[in-house]
PDB file of C-alpha atoms in Angstrom:
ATOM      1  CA  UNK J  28       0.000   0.000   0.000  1.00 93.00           C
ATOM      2  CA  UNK J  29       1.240   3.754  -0.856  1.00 97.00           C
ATOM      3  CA  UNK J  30       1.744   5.946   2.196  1.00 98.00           C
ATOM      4  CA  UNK J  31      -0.623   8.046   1.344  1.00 98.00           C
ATOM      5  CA  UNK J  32      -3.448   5.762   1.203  1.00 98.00           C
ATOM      6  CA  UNK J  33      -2.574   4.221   4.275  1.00 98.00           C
ATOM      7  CA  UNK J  34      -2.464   7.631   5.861  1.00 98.00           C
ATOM      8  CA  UNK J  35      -5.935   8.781   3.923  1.00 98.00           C
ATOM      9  CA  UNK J  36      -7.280   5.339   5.443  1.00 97.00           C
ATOM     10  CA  UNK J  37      -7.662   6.441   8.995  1.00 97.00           C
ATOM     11  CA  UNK J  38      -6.918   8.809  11.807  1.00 98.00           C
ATOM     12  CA  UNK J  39      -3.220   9.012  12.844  1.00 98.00           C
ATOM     13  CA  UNK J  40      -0.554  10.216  14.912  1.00 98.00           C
ATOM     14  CA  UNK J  41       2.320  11.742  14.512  1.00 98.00           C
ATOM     15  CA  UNK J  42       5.491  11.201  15.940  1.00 98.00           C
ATOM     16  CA  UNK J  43       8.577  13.441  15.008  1.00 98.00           C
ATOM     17  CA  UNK J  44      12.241  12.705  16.382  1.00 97.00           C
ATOM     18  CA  UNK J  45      15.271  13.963  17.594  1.00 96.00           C
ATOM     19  CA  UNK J  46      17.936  15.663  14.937  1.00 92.00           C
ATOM     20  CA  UNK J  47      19.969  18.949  16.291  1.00 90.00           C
ATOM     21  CA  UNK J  48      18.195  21.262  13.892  1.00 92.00           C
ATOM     22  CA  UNK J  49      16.138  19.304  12.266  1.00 95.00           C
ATOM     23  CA  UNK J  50      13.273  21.085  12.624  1.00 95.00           C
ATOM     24  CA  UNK J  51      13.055  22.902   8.996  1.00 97.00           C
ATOM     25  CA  UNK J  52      12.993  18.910   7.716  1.00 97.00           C
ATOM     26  CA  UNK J  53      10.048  18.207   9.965  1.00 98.00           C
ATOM     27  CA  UNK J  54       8.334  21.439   8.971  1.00 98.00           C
ATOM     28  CA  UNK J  55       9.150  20.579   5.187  1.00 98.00           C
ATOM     29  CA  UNK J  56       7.549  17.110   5.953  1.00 98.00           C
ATOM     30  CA  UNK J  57       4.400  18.826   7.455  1.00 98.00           C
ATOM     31  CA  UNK J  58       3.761  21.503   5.259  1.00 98.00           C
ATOM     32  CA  UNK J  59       3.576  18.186   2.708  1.00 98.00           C
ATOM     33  CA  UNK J  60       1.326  16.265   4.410  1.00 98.00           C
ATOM     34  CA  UNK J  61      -1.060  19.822   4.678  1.00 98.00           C
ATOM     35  CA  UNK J  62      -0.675  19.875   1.176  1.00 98.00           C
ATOM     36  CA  UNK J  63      -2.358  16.468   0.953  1.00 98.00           C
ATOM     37  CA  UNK J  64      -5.303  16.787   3.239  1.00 98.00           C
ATOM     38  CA  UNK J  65      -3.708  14.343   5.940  1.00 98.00           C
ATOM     39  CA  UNK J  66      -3.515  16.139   9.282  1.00 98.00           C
ATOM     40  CA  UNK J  67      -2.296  13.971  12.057  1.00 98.00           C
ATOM     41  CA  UNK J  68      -4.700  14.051  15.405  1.00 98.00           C
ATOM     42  CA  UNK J  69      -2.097  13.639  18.046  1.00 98.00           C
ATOM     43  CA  UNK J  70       1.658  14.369  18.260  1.00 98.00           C
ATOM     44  CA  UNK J  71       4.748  13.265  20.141  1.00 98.00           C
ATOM     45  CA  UNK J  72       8.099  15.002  20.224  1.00 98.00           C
ATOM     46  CA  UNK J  73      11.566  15.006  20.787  1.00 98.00           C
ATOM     47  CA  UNK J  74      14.279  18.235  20.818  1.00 97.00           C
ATOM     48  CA  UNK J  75      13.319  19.273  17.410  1.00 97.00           C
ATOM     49  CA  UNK J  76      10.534  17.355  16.983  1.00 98.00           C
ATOM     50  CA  UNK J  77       8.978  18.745  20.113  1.00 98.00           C
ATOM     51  CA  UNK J  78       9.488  22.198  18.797  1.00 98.00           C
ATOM     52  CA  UNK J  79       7.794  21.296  15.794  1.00 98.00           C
ATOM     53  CA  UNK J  80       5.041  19.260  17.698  1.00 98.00           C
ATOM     54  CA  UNK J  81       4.211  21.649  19.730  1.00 98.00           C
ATOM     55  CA  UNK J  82       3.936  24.550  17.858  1.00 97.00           C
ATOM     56  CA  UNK J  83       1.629  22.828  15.203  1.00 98.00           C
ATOM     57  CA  UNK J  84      -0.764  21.213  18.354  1.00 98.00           C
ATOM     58  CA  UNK J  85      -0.636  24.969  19.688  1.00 97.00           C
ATOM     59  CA  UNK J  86      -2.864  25.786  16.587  1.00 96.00           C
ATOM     60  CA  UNK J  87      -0.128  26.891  14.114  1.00 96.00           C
ATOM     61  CA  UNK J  88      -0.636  25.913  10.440  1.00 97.00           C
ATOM     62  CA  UNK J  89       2.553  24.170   8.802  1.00 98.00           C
ATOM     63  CA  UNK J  90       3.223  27.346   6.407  1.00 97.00           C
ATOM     64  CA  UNK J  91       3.305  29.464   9.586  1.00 97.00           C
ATOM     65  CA  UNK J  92       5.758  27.166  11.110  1.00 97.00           C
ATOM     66  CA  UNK J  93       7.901  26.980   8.231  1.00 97.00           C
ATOM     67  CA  UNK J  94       7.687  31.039   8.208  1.00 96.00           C
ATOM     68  CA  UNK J  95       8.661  31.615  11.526  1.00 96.00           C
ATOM     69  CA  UNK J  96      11.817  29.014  11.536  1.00 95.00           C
ATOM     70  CA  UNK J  97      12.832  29.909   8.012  1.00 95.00           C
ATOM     71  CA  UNK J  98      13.159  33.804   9.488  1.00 94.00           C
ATOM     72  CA  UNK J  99      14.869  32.904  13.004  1.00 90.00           C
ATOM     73  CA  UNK J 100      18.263  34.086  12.879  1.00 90.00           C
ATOM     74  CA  UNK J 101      21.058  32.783  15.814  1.00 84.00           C
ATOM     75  CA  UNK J 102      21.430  36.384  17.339  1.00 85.00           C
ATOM     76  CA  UNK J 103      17.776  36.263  18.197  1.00 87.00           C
ATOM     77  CA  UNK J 104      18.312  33.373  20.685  1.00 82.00           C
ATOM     78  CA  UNK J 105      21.934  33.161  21.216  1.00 86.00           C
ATOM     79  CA  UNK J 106      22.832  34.140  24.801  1.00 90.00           C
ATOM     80  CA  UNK J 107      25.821  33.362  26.225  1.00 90.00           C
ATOM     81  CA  UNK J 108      26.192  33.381  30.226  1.00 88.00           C
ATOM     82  CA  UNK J 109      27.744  31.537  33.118  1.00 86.00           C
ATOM     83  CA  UNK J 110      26.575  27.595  33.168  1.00 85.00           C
ATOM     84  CA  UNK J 111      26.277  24.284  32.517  1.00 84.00           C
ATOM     85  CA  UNK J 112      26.003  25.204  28.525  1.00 84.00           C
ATOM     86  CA  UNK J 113      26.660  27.903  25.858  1.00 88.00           C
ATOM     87  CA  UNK J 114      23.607  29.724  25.851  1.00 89.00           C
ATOM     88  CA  UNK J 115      21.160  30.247  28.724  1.00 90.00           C
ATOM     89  CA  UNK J 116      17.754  29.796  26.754  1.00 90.00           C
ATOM     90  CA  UNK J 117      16.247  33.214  28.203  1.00 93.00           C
ATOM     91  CA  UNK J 118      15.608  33.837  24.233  1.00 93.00           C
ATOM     92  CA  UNK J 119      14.579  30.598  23.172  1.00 93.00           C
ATOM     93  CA  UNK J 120      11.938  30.568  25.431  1.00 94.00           C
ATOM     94  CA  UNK J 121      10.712  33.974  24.996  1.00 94.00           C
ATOM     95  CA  UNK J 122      10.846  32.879  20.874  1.00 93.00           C
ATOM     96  CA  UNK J 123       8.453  30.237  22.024  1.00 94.00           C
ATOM     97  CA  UNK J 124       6.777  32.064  23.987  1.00 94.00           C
ATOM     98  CA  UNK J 125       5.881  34.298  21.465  1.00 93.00           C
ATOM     99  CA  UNK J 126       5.124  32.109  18.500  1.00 93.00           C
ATOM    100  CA  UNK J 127       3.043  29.194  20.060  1.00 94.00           C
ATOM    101  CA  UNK J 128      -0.737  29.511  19.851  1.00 86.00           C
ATOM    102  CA  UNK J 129      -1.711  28.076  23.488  1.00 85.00           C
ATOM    103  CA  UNK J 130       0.489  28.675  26.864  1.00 90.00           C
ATOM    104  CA  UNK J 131      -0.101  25.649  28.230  1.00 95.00           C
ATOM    105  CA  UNK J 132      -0.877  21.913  26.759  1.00 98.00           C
ATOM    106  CA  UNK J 133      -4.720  21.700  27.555  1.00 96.00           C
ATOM    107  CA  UNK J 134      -5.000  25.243  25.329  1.00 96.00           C
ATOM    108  CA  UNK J 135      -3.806  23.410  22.279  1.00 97.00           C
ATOM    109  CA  UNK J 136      -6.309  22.395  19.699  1.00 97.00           C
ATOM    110  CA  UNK J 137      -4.526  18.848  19.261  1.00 97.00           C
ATOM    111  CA  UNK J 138      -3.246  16.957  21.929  1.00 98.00           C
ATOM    112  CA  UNK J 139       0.394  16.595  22.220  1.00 98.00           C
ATOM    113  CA  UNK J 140       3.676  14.862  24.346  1.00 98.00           C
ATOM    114  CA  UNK J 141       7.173  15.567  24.098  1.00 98.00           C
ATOM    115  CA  UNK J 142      10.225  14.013  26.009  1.00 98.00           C
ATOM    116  CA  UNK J 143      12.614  15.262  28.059  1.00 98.00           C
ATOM    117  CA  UNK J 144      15.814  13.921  30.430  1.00 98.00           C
ATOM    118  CA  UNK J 145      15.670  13.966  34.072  1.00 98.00           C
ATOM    119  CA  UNK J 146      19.273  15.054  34.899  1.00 97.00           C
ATOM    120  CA  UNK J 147      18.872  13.556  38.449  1.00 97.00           C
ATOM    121  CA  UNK J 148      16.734  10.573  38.261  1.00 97.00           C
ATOM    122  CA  UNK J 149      18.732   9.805  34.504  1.00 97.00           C
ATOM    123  CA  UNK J 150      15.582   8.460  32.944  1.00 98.00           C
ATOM    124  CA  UNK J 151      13.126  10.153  30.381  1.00 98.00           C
ATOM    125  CA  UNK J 152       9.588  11.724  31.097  1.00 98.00           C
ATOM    126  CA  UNK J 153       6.605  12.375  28.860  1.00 98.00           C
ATOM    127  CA  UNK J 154       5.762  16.139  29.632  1.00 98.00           C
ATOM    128  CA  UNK J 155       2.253  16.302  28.629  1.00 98.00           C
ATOM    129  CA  UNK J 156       0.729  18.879  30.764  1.00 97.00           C
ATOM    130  CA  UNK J 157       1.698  22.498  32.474  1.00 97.00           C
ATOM    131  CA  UNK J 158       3.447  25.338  30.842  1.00 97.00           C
ATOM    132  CA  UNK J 159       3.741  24.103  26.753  1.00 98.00           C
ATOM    133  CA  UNK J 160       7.157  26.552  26.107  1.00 97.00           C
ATOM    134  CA  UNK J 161       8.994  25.255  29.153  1.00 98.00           C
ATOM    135  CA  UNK J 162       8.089  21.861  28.052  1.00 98.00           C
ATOM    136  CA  UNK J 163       9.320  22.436  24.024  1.00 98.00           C
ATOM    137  CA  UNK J 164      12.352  24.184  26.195  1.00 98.00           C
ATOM    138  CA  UNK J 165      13.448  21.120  28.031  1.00 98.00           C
ATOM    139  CA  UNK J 166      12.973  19.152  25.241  1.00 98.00           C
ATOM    140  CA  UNK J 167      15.460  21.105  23.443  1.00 97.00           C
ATOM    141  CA  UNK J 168      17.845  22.244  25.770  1.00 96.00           C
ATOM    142  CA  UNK J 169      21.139  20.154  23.754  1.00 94.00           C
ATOM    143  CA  UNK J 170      23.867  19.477  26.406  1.00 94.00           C
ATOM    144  CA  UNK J 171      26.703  21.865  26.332  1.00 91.00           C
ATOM    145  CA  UNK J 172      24.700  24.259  24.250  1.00 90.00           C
ATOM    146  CA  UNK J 173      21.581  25.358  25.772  1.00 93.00           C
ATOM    147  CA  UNK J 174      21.263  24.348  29.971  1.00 96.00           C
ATOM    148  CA  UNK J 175      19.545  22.623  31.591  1.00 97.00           C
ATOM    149  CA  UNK J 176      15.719  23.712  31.941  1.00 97.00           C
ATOM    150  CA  UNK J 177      14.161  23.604  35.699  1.00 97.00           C
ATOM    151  CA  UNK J 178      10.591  22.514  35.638  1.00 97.00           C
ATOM    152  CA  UNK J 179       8.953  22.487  39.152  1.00 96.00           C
ATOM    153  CA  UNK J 180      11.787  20.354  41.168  1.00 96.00           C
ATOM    154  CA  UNK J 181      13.005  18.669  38.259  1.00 97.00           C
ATOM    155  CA  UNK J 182      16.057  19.569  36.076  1.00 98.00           C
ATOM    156  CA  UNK J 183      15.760  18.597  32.287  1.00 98.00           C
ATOM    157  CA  UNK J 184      18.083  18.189  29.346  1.00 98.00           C
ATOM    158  CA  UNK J 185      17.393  17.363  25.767  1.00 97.00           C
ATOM    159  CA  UNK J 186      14.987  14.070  25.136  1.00 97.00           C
ATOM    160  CA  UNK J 187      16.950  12.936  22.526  1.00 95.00           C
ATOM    161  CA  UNK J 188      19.581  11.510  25.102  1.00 95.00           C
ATOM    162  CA  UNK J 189      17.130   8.283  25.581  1.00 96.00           C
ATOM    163  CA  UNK J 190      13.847   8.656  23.667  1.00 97.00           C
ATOM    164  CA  UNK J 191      16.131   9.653  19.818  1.00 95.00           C
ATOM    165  CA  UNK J 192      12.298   8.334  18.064  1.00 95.00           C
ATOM    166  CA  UNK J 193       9.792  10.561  20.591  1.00 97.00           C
ATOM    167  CA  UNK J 194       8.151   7.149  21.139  1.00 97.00           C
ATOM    168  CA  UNK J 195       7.843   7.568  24.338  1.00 98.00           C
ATOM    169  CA  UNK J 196       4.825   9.517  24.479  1.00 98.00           C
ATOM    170  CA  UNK J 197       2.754   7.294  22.202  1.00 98.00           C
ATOM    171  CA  UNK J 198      -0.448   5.813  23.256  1.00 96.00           C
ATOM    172  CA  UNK J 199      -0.582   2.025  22.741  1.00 95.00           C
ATOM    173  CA  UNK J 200      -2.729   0.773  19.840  1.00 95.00           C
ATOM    174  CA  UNK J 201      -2.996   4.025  17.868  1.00 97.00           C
ATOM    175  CA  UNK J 202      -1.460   4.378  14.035  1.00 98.00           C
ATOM    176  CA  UNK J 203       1.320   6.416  13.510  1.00 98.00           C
ATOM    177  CA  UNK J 204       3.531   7.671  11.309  1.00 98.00           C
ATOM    178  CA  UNK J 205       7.033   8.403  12.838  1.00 98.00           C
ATOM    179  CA  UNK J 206       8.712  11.043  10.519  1.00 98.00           C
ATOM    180  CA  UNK J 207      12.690   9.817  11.205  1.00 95.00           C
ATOM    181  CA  UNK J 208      15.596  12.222  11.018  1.00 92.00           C
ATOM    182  CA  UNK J 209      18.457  10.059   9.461  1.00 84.00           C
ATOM    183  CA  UNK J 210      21.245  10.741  12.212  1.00 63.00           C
ATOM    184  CA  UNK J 211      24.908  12.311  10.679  1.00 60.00           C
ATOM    185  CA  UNK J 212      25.988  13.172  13.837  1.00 59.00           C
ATOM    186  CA  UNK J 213      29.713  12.607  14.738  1.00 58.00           C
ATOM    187  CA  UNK J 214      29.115  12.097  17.926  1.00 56.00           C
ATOM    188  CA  UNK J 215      26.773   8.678  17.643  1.00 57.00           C
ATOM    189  CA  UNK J 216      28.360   4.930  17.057  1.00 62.00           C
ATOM    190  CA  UNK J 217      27.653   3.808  14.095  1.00 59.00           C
ATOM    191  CA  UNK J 218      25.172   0.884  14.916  1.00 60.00           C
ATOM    192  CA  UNK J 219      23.694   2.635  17.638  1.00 62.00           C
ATOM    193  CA  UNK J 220      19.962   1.266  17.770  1.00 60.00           C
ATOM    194  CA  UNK J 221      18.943   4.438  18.318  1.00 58.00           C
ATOM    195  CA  UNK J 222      19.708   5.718  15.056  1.00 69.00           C
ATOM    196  CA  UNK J 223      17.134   2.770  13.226  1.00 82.00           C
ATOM    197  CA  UNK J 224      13.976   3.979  11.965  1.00 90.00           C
ATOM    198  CA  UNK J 225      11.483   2.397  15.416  1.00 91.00           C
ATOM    199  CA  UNK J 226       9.284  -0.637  14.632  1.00 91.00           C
ATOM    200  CA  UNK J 227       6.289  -1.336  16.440  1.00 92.00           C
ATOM    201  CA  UNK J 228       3.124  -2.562  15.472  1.00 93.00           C
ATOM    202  CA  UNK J 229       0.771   0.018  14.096  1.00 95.00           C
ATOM    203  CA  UNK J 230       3.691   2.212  12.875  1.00 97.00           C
ATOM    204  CA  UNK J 231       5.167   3.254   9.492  1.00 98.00           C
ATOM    205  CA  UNK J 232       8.961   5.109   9.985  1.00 97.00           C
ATOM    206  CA  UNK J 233       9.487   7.681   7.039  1.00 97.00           C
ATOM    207  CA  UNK J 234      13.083   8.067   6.302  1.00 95.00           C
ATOM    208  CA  UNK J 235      14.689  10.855   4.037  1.00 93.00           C
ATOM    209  CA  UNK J 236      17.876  10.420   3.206  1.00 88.00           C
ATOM    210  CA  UNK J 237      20.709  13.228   2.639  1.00 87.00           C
ATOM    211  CA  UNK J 238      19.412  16.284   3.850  1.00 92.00           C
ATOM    212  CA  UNK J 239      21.300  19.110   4.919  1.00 91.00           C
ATOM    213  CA  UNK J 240      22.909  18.957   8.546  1.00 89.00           C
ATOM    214  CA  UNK J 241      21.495  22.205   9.814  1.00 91.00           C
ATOM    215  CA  UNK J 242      22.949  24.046  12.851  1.00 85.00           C
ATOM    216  CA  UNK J 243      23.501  27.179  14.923  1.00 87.00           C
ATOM    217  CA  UNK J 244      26.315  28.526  12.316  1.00 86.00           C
ATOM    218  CA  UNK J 245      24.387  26.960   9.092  1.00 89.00           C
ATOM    219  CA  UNK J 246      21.681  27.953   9.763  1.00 87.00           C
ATOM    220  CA  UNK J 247      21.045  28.930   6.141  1.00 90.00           C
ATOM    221  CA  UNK J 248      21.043  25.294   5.182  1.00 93.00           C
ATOM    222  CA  UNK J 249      18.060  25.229   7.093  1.00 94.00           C
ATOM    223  CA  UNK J 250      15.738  26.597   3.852  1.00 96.00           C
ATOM    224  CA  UNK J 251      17.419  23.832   1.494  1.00 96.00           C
ATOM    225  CA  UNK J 252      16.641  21.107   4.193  1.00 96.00           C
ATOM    226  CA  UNK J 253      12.983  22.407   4.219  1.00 97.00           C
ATOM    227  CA  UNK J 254      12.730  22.586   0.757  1.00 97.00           C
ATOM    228  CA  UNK J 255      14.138  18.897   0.219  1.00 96.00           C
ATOM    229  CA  UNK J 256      11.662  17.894   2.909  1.00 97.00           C
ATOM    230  CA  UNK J 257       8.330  18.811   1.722  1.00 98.00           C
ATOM    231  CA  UNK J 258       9.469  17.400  -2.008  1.00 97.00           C
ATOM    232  CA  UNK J 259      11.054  14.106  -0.077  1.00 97.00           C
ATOM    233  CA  UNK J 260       7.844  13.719   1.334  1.00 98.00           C
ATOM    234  CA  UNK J 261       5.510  14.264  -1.649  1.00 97.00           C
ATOM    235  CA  UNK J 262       7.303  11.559  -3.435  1.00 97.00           C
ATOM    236  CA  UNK J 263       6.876   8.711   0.022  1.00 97.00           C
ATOM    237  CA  UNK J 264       3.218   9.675  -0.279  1.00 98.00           C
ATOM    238  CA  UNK J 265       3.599   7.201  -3.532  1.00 97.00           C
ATOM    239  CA  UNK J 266       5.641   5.030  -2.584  1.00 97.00           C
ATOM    240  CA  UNK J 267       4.758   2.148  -1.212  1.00 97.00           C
ATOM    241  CA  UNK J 268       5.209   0.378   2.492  1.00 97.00           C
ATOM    242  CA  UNK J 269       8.151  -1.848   2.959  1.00 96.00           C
ATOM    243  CA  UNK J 270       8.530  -3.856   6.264  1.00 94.00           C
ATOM    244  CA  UNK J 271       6.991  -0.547   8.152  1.00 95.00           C
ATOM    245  CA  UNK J 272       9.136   2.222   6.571  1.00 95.00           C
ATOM    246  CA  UNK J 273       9.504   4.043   3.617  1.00 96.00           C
ATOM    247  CA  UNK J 274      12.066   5.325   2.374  1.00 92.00           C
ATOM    248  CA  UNK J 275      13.206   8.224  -0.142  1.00 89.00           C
ATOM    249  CA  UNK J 276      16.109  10.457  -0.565  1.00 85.00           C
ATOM    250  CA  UNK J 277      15.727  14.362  -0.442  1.00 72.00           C
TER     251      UNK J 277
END
């Protein structure tokens, strides 16, 4: 069966990983899926993927996602100070802050999870409730570049440290489609498990190969990455299913 009929053929969620910047990829890959009438009901996400996640379950259309990222420049939330990491996140979150549609999760018109590390107890939680920016936030916060993010009494770093897939946050029994950021980081093992498109039952992994590595000082790569994105993801929608992933190259 083609992706897109097996998306078309019921309701679905949405699951969209871990990947530095990869968030203009999963906006590319969303703004696609608009484009095709398939709008996911519920959403997990990790680091970028939360971002991304949450901003689109805050009430945000794809195209005004891809607007605001595609203008964000790295003076307008680069803030260097005293800590366990480069920049302090004061701007990210007020970025956030300003661009999601609800403040908290139970304003957002779709439900959604995202993951995030428990420095103390070294495990990861499913943030699905409470202040939606400090969530994305903690989500985000990359060791040694942004720090660590206090929520209540707990201390969070990036999710992607133990939940790479945002899988986490799924709900047992439920179709989804996990959009998968193909890893080229230096710092991962190759072989690392983590870096495998995730198999369970009731979920189809799309996979784009050779996109862009975006980051704080390419951050102009981030348009191209979109761009191959949303045209990557045009082209799965006819391709068909193979063992639970499909795969295409930007």
């Amino acid at each position: 069966m083609r992706l897109g009929d097996h998306l078309a053929a019921g309701p679905f969620d949405l699951a969209l990983s871990a990947g530095f910047f990869g968030f203009f990829a999963h906006a590319g890959m969303l703004c696609a899926l608009d484009e095709a009438g398939l709008a996911p009901e519920r959403l997990t996400g990790t680091s970028a993927g939360a971002l991304v996640a949450g901003m689109y379950a805050s009430g945000r259309s794809p195209h005004d996602i891809a607007n605001v990222l595609l203008a964000v420049r790295a003076a307008d939330f680069a803030d260097p100070g005293p800590g366990l990491g480069w920049w302090r996140g004061r701007r990210f979150r007020g970025i956030l802050r300003h661009e999601l549609g609800a403040v908290d999760f139970a304003g957002c018109v779709r439900p959604v999870a995202v993951s995030a590390w428990d420095v103390v107890r070294r495990r990861i939680d499913v943030l699905d409730s409470g202040d939606l920016a400090a969530a994305i936030h903690a989500s985000c916060a990359f060791p040694g570049l942004l720090q660590p993010v206090r929520i209540g009494a707990r201390w969070y770093l990036d999710g992607g440290i133990a939940d790479r897939a945002a899988t986490n946050g799924l709900v047992p029994g439920r179709r989804v489609l996990h959009h998968h950021l193909v890893s080229r980081s230096p710092w991962r093992r190759p072989g690392d498990p983590s870096l495998a498109p995730p198999q369970r039952e009731g979920l189809v992994a799309l996979a784009i190969g050779s996109l862009p590595r975006v980051g704080p000082r390419r951050l102009a790569a981030g348009r191209v990455a979109f761009e191959r994105a949303r045209e990557a993801t045009r082209v799965a929608l006819d391709r068909p299913i193979v063992d639970g992933v499909v795969r295409t190259v930007a």
